[in-house]
Tab-separated table of N, CA and C and ligand atoms in Angstrom:
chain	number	residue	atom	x	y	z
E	1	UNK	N	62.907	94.523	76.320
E	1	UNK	CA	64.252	94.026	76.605
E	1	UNK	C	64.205	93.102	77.804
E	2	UNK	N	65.174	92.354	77.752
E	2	UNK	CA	64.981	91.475	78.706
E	2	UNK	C	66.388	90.827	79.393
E	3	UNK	N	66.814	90.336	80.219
E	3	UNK	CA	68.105	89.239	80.921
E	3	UNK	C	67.401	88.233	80.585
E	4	UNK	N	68.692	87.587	79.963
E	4	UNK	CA	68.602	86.062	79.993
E	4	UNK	C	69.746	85.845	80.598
E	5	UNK	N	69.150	84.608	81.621
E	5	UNK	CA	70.206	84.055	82.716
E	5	UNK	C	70.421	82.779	82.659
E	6	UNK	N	71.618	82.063	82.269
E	6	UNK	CA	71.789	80.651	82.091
E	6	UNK	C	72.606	80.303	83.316
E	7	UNK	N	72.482	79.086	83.920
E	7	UNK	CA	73.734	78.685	84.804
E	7	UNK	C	73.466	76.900	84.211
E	8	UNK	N	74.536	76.800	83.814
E	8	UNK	CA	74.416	75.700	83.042
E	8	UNK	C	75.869	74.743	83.520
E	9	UNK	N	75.789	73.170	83.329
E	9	UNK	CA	77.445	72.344	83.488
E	9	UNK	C	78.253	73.229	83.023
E	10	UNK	N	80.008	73.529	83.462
E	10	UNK	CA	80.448	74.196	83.166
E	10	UNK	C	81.507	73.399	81.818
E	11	UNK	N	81.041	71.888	81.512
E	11	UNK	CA	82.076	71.178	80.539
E	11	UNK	C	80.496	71.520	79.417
E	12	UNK	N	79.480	72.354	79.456
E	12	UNK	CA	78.385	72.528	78.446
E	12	UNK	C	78.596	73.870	77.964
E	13	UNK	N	79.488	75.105	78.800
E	13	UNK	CA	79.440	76.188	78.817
E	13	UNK	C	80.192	76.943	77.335
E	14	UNK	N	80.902	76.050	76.896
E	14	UNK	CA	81.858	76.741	75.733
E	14	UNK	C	80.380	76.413	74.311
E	15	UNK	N	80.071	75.251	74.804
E	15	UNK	CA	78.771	74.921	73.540
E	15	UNK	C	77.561	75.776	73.826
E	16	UNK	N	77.304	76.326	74.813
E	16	UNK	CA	76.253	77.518	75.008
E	16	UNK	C	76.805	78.720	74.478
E	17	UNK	N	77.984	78.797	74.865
E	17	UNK	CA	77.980	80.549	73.787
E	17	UNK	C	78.272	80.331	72.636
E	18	UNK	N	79.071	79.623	72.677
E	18	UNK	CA	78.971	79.189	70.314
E	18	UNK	C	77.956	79.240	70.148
E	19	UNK	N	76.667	78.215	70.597
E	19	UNK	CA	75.526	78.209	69.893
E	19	UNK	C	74.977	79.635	69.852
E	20	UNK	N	75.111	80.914	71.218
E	20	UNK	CA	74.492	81.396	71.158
E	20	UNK	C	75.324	82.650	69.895
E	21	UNK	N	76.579	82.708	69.877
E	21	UNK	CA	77.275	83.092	68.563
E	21	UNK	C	76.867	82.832	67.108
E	22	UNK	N	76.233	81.967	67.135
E	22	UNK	CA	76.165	81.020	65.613
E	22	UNK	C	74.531	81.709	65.599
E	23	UNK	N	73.556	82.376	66.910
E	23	UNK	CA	72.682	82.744	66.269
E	23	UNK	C	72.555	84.252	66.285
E	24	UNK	N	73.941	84.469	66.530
E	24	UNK	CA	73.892	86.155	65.982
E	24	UNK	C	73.959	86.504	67.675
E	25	UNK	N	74.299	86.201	68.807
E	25	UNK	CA	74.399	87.138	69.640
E	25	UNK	C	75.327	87.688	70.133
E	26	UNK	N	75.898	89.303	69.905
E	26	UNK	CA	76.872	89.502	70.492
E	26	UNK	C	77.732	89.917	71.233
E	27	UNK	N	77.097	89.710	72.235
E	27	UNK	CA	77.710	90.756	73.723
E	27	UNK	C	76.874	89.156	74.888
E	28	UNK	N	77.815	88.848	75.644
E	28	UNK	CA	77.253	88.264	76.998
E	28	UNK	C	78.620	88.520	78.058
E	29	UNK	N	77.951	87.783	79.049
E	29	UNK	CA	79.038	87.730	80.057
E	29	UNK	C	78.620	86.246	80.774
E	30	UNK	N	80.052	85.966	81.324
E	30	UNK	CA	80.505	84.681	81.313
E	30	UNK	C	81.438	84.282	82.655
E	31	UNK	N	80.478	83.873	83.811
E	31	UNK	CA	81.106	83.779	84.955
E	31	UNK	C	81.213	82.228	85.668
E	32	UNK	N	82.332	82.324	86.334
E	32	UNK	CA	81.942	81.096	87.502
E	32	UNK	C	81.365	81.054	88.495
E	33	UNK	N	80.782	80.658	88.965
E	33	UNK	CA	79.287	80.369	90.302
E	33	UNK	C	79.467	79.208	90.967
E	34	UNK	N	78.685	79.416	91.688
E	34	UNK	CA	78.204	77.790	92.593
E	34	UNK	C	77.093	78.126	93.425
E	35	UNK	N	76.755	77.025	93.097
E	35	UNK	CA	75.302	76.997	93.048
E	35	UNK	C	74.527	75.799	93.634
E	36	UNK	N	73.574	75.472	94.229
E	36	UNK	CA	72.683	74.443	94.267
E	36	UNK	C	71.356	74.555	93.945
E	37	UNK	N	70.420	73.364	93.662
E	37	UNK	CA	69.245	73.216	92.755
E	37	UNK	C	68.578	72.238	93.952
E	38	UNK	N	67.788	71.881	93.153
E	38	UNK	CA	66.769	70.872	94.254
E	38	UNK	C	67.022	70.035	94.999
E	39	UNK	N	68.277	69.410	94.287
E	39	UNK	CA	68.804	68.033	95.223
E	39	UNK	C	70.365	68.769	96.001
E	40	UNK	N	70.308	70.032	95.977
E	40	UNK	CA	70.539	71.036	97.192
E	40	UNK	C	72.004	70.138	97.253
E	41	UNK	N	72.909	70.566	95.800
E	41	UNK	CA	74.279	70.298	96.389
E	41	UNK	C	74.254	68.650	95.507
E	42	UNK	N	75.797	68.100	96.101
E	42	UNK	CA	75.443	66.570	95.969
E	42	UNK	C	76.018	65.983	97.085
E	43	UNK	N	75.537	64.511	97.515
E	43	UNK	CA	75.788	64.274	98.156
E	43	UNK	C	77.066	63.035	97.936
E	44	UNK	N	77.942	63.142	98.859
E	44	UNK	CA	79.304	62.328	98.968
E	44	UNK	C	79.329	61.005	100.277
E	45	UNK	N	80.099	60.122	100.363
E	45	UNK	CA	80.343	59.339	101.142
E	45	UNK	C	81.798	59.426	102.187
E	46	UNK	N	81.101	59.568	103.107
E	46	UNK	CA	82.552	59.808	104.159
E	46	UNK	C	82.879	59.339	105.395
E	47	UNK	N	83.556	58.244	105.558
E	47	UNK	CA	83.236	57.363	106.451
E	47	UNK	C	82.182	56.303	107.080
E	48	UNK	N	81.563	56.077	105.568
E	48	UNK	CA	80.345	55.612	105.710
E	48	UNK	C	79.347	56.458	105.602
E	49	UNK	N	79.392	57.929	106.240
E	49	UNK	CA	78.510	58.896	106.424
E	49	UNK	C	77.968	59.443	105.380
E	50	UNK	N	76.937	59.934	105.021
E	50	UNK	CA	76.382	60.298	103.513
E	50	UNK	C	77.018	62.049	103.672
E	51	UNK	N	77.596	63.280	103.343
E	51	UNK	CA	77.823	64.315	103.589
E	51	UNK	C	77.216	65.124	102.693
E	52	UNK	N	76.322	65.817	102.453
E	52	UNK	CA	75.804	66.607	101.659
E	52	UNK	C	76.662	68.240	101.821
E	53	UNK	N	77.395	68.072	100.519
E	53	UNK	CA	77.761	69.246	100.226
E	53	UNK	C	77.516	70.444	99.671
E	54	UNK	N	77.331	71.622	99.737
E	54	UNK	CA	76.129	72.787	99.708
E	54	UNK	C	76.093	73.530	98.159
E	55	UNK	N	77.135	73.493	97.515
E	55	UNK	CA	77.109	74.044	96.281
E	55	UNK	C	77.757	73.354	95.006
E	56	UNK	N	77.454	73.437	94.075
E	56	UNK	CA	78.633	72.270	92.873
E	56	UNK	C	78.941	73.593	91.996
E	57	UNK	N	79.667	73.199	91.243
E	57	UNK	CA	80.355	74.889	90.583
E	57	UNK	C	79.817	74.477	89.439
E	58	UNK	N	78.684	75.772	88.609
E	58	UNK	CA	78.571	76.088	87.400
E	58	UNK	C	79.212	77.097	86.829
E	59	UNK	N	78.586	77.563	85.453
E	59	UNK	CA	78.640	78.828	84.911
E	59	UNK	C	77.575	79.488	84.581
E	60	UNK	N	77.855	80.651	84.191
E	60	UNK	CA	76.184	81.516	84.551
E	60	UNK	C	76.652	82.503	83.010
E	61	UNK	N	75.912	82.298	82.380
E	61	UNK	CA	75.683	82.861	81.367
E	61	UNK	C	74.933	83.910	81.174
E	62	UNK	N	75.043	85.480	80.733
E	62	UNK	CA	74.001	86.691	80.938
E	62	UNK	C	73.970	86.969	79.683
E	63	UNK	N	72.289	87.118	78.687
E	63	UNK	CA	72.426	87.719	77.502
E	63	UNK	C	71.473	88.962	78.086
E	64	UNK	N	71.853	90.401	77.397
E	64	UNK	CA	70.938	91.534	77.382
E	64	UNK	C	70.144	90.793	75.777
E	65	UNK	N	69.045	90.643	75.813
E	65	UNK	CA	68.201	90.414	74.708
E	65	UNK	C	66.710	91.261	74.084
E	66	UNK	N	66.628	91.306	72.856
E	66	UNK	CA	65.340	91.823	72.715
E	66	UNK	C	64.098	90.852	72.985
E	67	UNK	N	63.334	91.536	73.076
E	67	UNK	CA	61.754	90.801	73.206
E	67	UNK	C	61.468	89.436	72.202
E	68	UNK	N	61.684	89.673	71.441
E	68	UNK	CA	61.617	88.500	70.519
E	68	UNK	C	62.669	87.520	70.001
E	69	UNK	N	63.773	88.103	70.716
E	69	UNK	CA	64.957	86.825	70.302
E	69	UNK	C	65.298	86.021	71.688
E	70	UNK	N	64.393	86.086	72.871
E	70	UNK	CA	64.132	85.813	73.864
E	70	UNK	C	64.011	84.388	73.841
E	71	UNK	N	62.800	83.854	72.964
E	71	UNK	CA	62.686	82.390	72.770
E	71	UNK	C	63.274	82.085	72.387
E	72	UNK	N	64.344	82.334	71.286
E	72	UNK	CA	65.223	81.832	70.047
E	72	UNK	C	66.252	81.490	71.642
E	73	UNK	N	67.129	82.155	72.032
E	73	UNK	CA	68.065	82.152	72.684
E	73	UNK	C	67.853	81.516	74.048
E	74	UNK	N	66.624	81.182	74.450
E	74	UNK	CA	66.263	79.894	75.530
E	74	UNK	C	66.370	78.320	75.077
E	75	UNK	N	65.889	78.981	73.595
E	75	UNK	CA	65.814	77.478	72.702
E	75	UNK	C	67.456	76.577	72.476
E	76	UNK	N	68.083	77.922	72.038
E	76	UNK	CA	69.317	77.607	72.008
E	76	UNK	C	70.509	77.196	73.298
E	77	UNK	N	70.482	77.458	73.866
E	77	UNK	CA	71.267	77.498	75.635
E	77	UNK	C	70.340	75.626	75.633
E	78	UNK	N	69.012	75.366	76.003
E	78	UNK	CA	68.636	74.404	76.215
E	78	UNK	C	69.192	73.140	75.148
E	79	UNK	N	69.168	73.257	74.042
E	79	UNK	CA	70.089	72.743	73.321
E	79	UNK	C	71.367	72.487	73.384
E	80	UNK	N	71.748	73.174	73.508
E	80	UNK	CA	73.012	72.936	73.742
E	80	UNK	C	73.991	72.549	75.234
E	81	UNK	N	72.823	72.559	76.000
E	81	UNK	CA	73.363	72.451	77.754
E	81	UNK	C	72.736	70.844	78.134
E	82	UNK	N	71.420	70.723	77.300
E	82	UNK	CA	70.956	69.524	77.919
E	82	UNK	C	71.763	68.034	77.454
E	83	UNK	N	71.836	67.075	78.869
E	83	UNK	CA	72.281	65.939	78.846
E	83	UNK	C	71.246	64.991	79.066
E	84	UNK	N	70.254	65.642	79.908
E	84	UNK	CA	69.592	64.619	80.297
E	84	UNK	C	69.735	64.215	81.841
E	85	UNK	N	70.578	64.831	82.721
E	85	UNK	CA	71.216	64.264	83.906
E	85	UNK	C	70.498	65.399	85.070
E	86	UNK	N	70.603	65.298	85.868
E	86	UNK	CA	70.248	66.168	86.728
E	86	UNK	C	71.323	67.207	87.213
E	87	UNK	N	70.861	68.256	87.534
E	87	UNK	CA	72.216	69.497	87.227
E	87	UNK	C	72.292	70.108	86.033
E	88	UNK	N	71.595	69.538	84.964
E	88	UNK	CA	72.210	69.857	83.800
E	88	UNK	C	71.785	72.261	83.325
E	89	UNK	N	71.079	72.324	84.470
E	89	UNK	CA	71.092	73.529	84.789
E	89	UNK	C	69.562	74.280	85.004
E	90	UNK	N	69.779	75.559	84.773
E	90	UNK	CA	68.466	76.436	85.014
E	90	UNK	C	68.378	77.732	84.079
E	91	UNK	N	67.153	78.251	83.436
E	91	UNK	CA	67.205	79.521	83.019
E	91	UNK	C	66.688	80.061	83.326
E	92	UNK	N	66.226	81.933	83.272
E	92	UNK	CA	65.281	82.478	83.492
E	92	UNK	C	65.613	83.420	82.956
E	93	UNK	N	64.220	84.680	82.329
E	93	UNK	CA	64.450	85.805	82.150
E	93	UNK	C	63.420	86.711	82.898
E	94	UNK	N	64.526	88.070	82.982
E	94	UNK	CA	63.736	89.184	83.694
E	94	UNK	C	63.656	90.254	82.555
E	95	UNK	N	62.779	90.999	82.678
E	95	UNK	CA	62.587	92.130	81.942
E	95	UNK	C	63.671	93.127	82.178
E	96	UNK	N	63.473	94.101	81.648
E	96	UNK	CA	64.963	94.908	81.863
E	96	UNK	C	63.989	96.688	81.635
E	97	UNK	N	64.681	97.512	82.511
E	97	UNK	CA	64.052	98.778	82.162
E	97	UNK	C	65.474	99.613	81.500
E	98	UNK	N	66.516	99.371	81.682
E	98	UNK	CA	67.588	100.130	80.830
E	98	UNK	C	68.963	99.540	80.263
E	99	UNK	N	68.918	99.857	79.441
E	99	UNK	CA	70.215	99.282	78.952
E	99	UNK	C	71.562	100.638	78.819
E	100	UNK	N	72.418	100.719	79.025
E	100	UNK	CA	73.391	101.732	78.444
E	100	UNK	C	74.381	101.510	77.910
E	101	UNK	N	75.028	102.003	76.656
E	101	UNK	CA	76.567	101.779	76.278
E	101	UNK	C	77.246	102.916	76.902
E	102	UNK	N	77.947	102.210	77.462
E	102	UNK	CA	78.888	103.622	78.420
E	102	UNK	C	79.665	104.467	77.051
E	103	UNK	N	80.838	103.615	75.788
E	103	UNK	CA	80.867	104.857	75.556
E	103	UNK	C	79.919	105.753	74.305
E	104	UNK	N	79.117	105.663	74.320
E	104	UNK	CA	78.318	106.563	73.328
E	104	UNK	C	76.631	106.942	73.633
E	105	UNK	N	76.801	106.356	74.735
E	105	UNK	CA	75.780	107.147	75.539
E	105	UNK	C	74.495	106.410	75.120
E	106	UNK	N	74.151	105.679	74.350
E	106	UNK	CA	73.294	104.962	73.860
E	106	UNK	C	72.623	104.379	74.772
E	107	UNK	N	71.155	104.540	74.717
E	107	UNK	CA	69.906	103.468	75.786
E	107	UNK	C	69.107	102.834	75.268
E	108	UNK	N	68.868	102.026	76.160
E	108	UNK	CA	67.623	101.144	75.595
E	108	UNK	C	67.914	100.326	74.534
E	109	UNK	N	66.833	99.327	73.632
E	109	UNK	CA	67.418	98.435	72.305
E	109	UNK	C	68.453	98.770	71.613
E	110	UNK	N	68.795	100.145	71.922
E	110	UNK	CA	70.038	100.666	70.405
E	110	UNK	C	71.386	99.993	71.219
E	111	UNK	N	70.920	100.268	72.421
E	111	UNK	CA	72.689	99.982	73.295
E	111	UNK	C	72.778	98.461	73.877
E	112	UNK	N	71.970	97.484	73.355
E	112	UNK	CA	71.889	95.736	72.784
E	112	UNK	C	72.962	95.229	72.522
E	113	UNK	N	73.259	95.924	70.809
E	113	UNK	CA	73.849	95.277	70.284
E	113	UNK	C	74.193	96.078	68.832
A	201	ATP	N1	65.556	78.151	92.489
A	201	ATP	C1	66.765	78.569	92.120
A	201	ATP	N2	67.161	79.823	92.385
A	201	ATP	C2	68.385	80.258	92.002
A	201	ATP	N3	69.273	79.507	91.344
A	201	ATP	C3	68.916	78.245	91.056
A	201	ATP	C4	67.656	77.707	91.419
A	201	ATP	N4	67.594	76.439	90.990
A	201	ATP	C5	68.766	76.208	90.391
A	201	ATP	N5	69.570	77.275	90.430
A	201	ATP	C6	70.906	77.413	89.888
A	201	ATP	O1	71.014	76.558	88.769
A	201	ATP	C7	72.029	75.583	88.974
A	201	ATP	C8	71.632	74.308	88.318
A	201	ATP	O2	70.433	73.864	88.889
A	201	ATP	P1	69.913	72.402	88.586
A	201	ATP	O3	70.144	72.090	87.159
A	201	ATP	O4	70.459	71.463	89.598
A	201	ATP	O5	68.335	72.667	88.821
A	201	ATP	P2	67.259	71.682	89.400
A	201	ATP	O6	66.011	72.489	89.554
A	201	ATP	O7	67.799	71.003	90.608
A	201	ATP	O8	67.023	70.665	88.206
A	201	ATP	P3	67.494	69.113	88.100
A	201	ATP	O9	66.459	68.334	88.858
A	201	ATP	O10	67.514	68.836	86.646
A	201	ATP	O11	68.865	69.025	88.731
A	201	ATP	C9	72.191	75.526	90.486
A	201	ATP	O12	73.474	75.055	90.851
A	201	ATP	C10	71.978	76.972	90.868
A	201	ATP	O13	73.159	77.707	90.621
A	202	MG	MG1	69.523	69.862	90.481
């Protein structure tokens, strides 16, 4: 089992969970963030002055996933998030040691999905 973590444009964010709907996934969560990446923010003009501002607002996308629908669902998020532009976001996954459905008590792969 694993987290998959998207923080992706937030005008890309409604086409990341459809896509990830359309390939069968069904449980995520779906937040607003802010965030910076390499070019650390963006930078603005202000009085002439260049002002680098510290965070730009994404969304952060969380799938609980199995081991093997891991690639499918990186494949998909990247698809559907990429522009080509810088910002256009970040993923990563962590392994996971438990999963639970609170109500039926269910662990591990069964309590997925
Ligand atoms: N190293 C990191 N650690 C944690 N979060 C990150 C990291 N890099 C990026 N993020 C998150 O992902 C968002 C999007 O990052 P972004 O797409 O700008 O990545 P990047 O590495 O700067 O790539 P690019 O050069 O394409 O902009 C950031 O606003 C931040 O929320
Ligand atoms: Mg960046």
């Amino acid at each position: 089992m694993q987290l998959v973590t998207a923080v992706v444009q937030p005008a890309k964010a409604e086409a990341v969970t459809q896509a990830l709907q359309d390939l069968g996934v069904r449980g995520m969560t779906v937040s607003s963030v802010s965030g910076m990446g390499r070019q650390r923010g963006h930078t603005e003009t202000y009085r002439g002055a260049r002002i680098q501002t510290d965070t730009v607002d994404k969304v952060r996308i969380e799938v609980l996933a199995h081991d093997e629908d891991v690639d499918g669902i990186i494949g998909a998020i990247v698809a559907a998030a990429r522009t080509g532009d810088i910002g256009d976001g970040k993923i990563w996954a962590v392994p996971l040691t438990d999963v639970v459905r609170v109500r039926t008590g269910e662990r591990g792969p069964d309590a997925i999905d």
